[in-house]
Short mmCIF file of C-alpha atoms in Angstrom, two decimals:
data_model
loop_
_atom_site.label_atom_id
_atom_site.label_comp_id
_atom_site.label_asym_id
_atom_site.label_seq_id
_atom_site.Cartn_x
_atom_site.Cartn_y
_atom_site.Cartn_z
CA MET A 1 20.93 11.44 -17.96
CA ALA A 2 19.32 10.73 -14.73
CA LYS A 3 20.37 7.81 -12.57
CA VAL A 4 18.19 4.71 -12.98
CA ILE A 5 16.15 3.83 -9.80
CA ARG A 6 14.36 0.51 -9.19
CA VAL A 7 11.35 1.00 -7.41
CA VAL A 8 9.55 -2.11 -6.06
CA CYS A 9 5.74 -1.30 -5.00
CA VAL A 10 4.33 -3.83 -2.48
CA GLY A 11 0.36 -4.15 -2.51
CA PRO A 12 -2.49 -5.81 -3.91
CA ALA A 13 -2.88 -7.11 -7.45
CA LEU A 14 -3.86 -4.45 -9.89
CA SER A 15 -6.98 -6.41 -10.50
CA VAL A 16 -8.19 -6.14 -6.75
CA GLN A 17 -10.89 -3.66 -6.43
CA GLY A 18 -10.01 -0.80 -4.07
CA GLY A 19 -8.17 2.46 -3.53
CA ILE A 20 -4.79 1.11 -3.15
CA SER A 21 -4.83 -0.65 -6.55
CA ARG A 22 -6.03 2.36 -8.12
CA VAL A 23 -2.99 4.20 -6.75
CA LEU A 24 -0.47 1.75 -7.67
CA GLU A 25 -2.07 1.94 -11.43
CA MET A 26 -1.57 5.89 -11.10
CA ILE A 27 2.11 5.60 -9.87
CA LYS A 28 2.96 3.05 -12.71
CA ASP A 29 1.31 5.22 -15.59
CA HIS A 30 3.00 8.37 -14.38
CA LEU A 31 6.67 7.57 -13.55
CA PRO A 32 9.61 9.31 -15.24
CA ASP A 33 11.76 7.20 -17.45
CA HIS A 34 14.46 6.84 -15.38
CA ILE A 35 12.46 4.93 -12.66
CA ARG A 36 12.15 1.15 -13.11
CA PHE A 37 8.65 -0.03 -11.73
CA TYR A 38 8.21 -3.39 -10.49
CA HIS A 39 5.09 -4.42 -8.78
CA VAL A 40 4.63 -7.28 -6.27
CA ALA A 41 1.18 -8.51 -5.54
CA THR A 42 0.77 -9.77 -1.96
CA PHE A 43 -2.64 -10.81 -2.71
CA THR A 44 -5.03 -11.15 -5.73
CA ARG A 45 -8.46 -11.58 -4.14
CA TYR A 46 -10.19 -10.70 -0.78
CA THR A 47 -10.78 -13.70 1.14
CA GLY A 48 -13.11 -12.79 4.18
CA ALA A 49 -14.22 -9.20 3.44
CA LYS A 50 -17.82 -8.95 4.48
CA GLU A 51 -18.47 -6.54 1.64
CA THR A 52 -17.21 -9.19 -1.00
CA HIS A 53 -19.82 -11.39 -2.23
CA SER A 54 -18.93 -15.13 -1.50
CA SER A 55 -18.75 -15.91 -5.09
CA ASP A 56 -15.86 -13.11 -5.35
CA ARG A 57 -13.90 -14.32 -2.52
CA GLY A 58 -10.51 -16.20 -3.00
CA SER A 59 -9.14 -19.39 -1.37
CA ARG A 60 -7.36 -18.71 1.86
CA LEU A 61 -4.78 -21.41 0.90
CA ILE A 62 -4.15 -19.90 -2.65
CA GLN A 63 -3.80 -16.45 -1.14
CA ALA A 64 -1.45 -17.74 1.41
CA LEU A 65 0.79 -19.15 -1.44
CA ILE A 66 0.68 -15.98 -3.33
CA PHE A 67 1.74 -14.13 -0.26
CA LEU A 68 4.83 -16.59 0.25
CA TRP A 69 5.69 -16.20 -3.46
CA ALA A 70 5.73 -12.36 -2.95
CA PHE A 71 7.53 -12.69 0.25
CA ALA A 72 10.27 -14.65 -1.73
CA GLU A 73 10.42 -12.02 -4.57
CA ILE A 74 10.75 -9.22 -2.03
CA VAL A 75 13.65 -10.99 -0.37
CA GLY A 76 15.47 -11.52 -3.64
CA PHE A 77 14.76 -7.83 -4.58
CA ALA A 78 16.06 -6.74 -1.06
CA LEU A 79 19.45 -8.68 -1.53
CA CYS A 80 20.23 -6.12 -4.38
CA ARG A 81 20.94 -2.93 -2.61
CA ARG A 82 20.12 -0.55 -5.49
CA THR A 83 16.16 -0.93 -4.67
CA VAL A 84 13.73 1.03 -3.01
CA PHE A 85 10.48 -0.36 -1.73
CA HIS A 86 7.35 1.54 -1.67
CA VAL A 87 4.89 -0.58 0.85
CA HIS A 88 1.31 0.29 0.61
CA PHE A 89 -0.70 -1.07 3.80
CA SER A 90 -4.13 -0.82 5.28
CA ASN A 91 -5.91 -2.51 8.08
CA GLY A 92 -6.46 -6.27 9.07
CA GLY A 93 -4.66 -8.48 6.85
CA SER A 94 -2.73 -5.87 4.90
CA VAL A 95 -1.08 -4.65 7.93
CA LEU A 96 -0.19 -8.03 9.00
CA ARG A 97 1.31 -9.12 5.36
CA LYS A 98 3.04 -5.74 5.05
CA GLY A 99 4.36 -5.60 8.58
CA LEU A 100 6.07 -8.96 7.98
CA ILE A 101 7.56 -7.63 4.91
CA CYS A 102 8.75 -4.38 6.47
CA ILE A 103 10.30 -6.43 9.22
CA VAL A 104 12.52 -8.07 6.56
CA LEU A 105 13.20 -4.91 4.82
CA ARG A 106 14.20 -3.03 8.21
CA THR A 107 16.43 -6.16 9.41
CA LEU A 108 17.99 -6.12 6.12
CA ARG A 109 18.65 -2.46 6.22
CA CYS A 110 16.88 -1.79 3.00
CA ARG A 111 15.38 1.60 1.73
CA PHE A 112 11.80 1.61 1.92
CA VAL A 113 8.68 3.82 2.39
CA VAL A 114 5.48 3.02 3.73
CA HIS A 115 2.14 4.35 2.39
CA ALA A 116 -0.64 4.07 4.64
CA HIS A 117 -4.29 3.80 3.25
CA ALA A 118 -6.06 2.57 6.58
CA ALA A 119 -9.37 3.92 7.22
CA ASP A 120 -9.65 3.03 10.71
CA THR A 121 -7.11 4.07 13.81
CA ASP A 122 -7.12 0.47 14.98
CA LEU A 123 -4.97 -1.43 12.42
CA PHE A 124 -5.10 -4.90 13.82
CA TYR A 125 -7.75 -7.67 14.15
CA PRO A 126 -8.38 -7.96 18.04
CA TRP A 127 -6.78 -11.53 18.07
CA VAL A 128 -3.37 -10.29 16.86
CA PRO A 129 -1.12 -10.77 20.07
CA ARG A 130 0.48 -7.65 21.67
CA ALA A 131 4.02 -9.08 20.89
CA CYS A 132 3.05 -9.43 17.37
CA ARG A 133 1.66 -6.03 17.02
CA HIS A 134 4.80 -4.44 18.31
CA ALA A 135 7.02 -6.37 16.17
CA LEU A 136 5.02 -5.66 12.94
CA LEU A 137 4.95 -1.81 14.11
CA TRP A 138 8.57 -1.99 14.66
CA GLY A 139 9.12 -3.23 11.07
CA ILE A 140 6.60 -0.38 9.56
CA GLY A 141 8.15 2.22 11.95
CA GLY A 142 11.62 1.54 10.09
CA ALA A 143 10.61 3.22 6.89
CA GLY A 144 12.66 6.39 5.71
CA ARG A 145 9.66 8.09 4.86
CA PHE A 146 5.86 7.72 5.88
CA ILE A 147 3.06 8.59 3.36
CA ALA A 148 -0.34 9.43 4.65
CA LEU A 149 -3.50 10.68 2.80
CA THR A 150 -4.62 13.50 4.87
CA HIS A 151 -3.41 15.82 7.71
CA PHE A 152 -5.39 13.93 10.29
CA TRP A 153 -3.43 10.77 9.32
CA CYS A 154 -0.06 12.45 9.00
CA ALA A 155 -0.73 13.63 12.76
CA HIS A 156 -1.95 10.27 13.91
CA TYR A 157 1.12 8.23 12.35
CA SER A 158 3.47 10.74 13.47
CA SER A 159 2.23 10.17 17.02
CA MET A 160 1.68 6.50 16.67
CA PHE A 161 5.34 5.93 15.52
CA ASP A 162 6.98 8.85 17.20
CA LEU A 163 8.33 10.22 13.97
CA PRO A 164 9.57 13.82 13.24
CA ALA A 165 7.66 15.82 11.00
CA SER A 166 10.20 15.60 8.12
CA HIS A 167 9.58 11.92 7.76
CA VAL A 168 5.95 11.93 7.24
CA MET A 169 4.41 13.20 3.90
CA LEU A 170 0.97 14.29 2.97
CA LEU A 171 -0.16 12.80 -0.28
CA PRO A 172 -3.77 12.57 -1.02
CA ASN A 173 -4.79 9.87 -3.33
CA PRO A 174 -4.36 10.87 -6.97
CA ALA A 175 -7.00 10.96 -9.88
CA ASP A 176 -6.94 11.39 -13.64
CA LEU A 177 -9.08 14.38 -14.48
CA PRO A 178 -10.69 14.51 -17.77
CA SER A 179 -9.43 17.06 -20.32
CA SER A 180 -12.80 18.80 -20.70
CA VAL A 181 -15.88 18.64 -18.65
CA PRO A 182 -19.28 18.66 -20.27
CA ASP A 183 -21.53 21.79 -19.54
CA ARG A 184 -24.08 20.82 -17.18
CA ILE A 185 -25.23 24.46 -15.90
CA SER A 186 -28.88 23.66 -17.51
CA ARG A 187 -29.32 20.26 -15.83
CA GLN A 188 -32.05 20.03 -13.06
CA VAL A 189 -30.35 16.90 -11.56
CA CYS A 190 -26.93 16.11 -10.35
CA ARG A 191 -25.85 12.47 -11.06
CA VAL A 192 -22.92 11.40 -8.94
CA TRP A 193 -22.53 7.75 -10.47
CA GLN A 194 -23.60 5.90 -13.77
#
């Protein structure tokens, strides 16, 4: 019988549209039985994304309260030493939220990995002060392992955080493939979406 491991995944709510939520779903659905999965959502709706329609945006106050609740949950889990954290981050607000969480995890000497989903080499909003950036990067850099989606991002984060190659792992985004693919040889047009 394998030893039970508690894994706390930190990221957006599963209802949020985007790649991180889909990766979290895939992880949750494909873990072996000896891993106890807990998901802590640091936000449930985008608040300022330009590509999000105004009717779909969440209240900044409510999202701040959701983050504070998530932060308290994470501190509670962090006080239990038999927990491994899997922190997912991207650009902008995501790196601010997850960077704060990583500062706490590193300070409390917790075991954690970070999983980078950023699509831009500039992680921060321009208004974030330099000292704040350094503190957030210090927190993120304390991870035991760093997961990146491509070889480019592996090299980028390895350089950015001065990580040895053994600490950076390549893990492309997973996908559930259909059990069979319809025969499309005779089709004249290729449809990419429905």
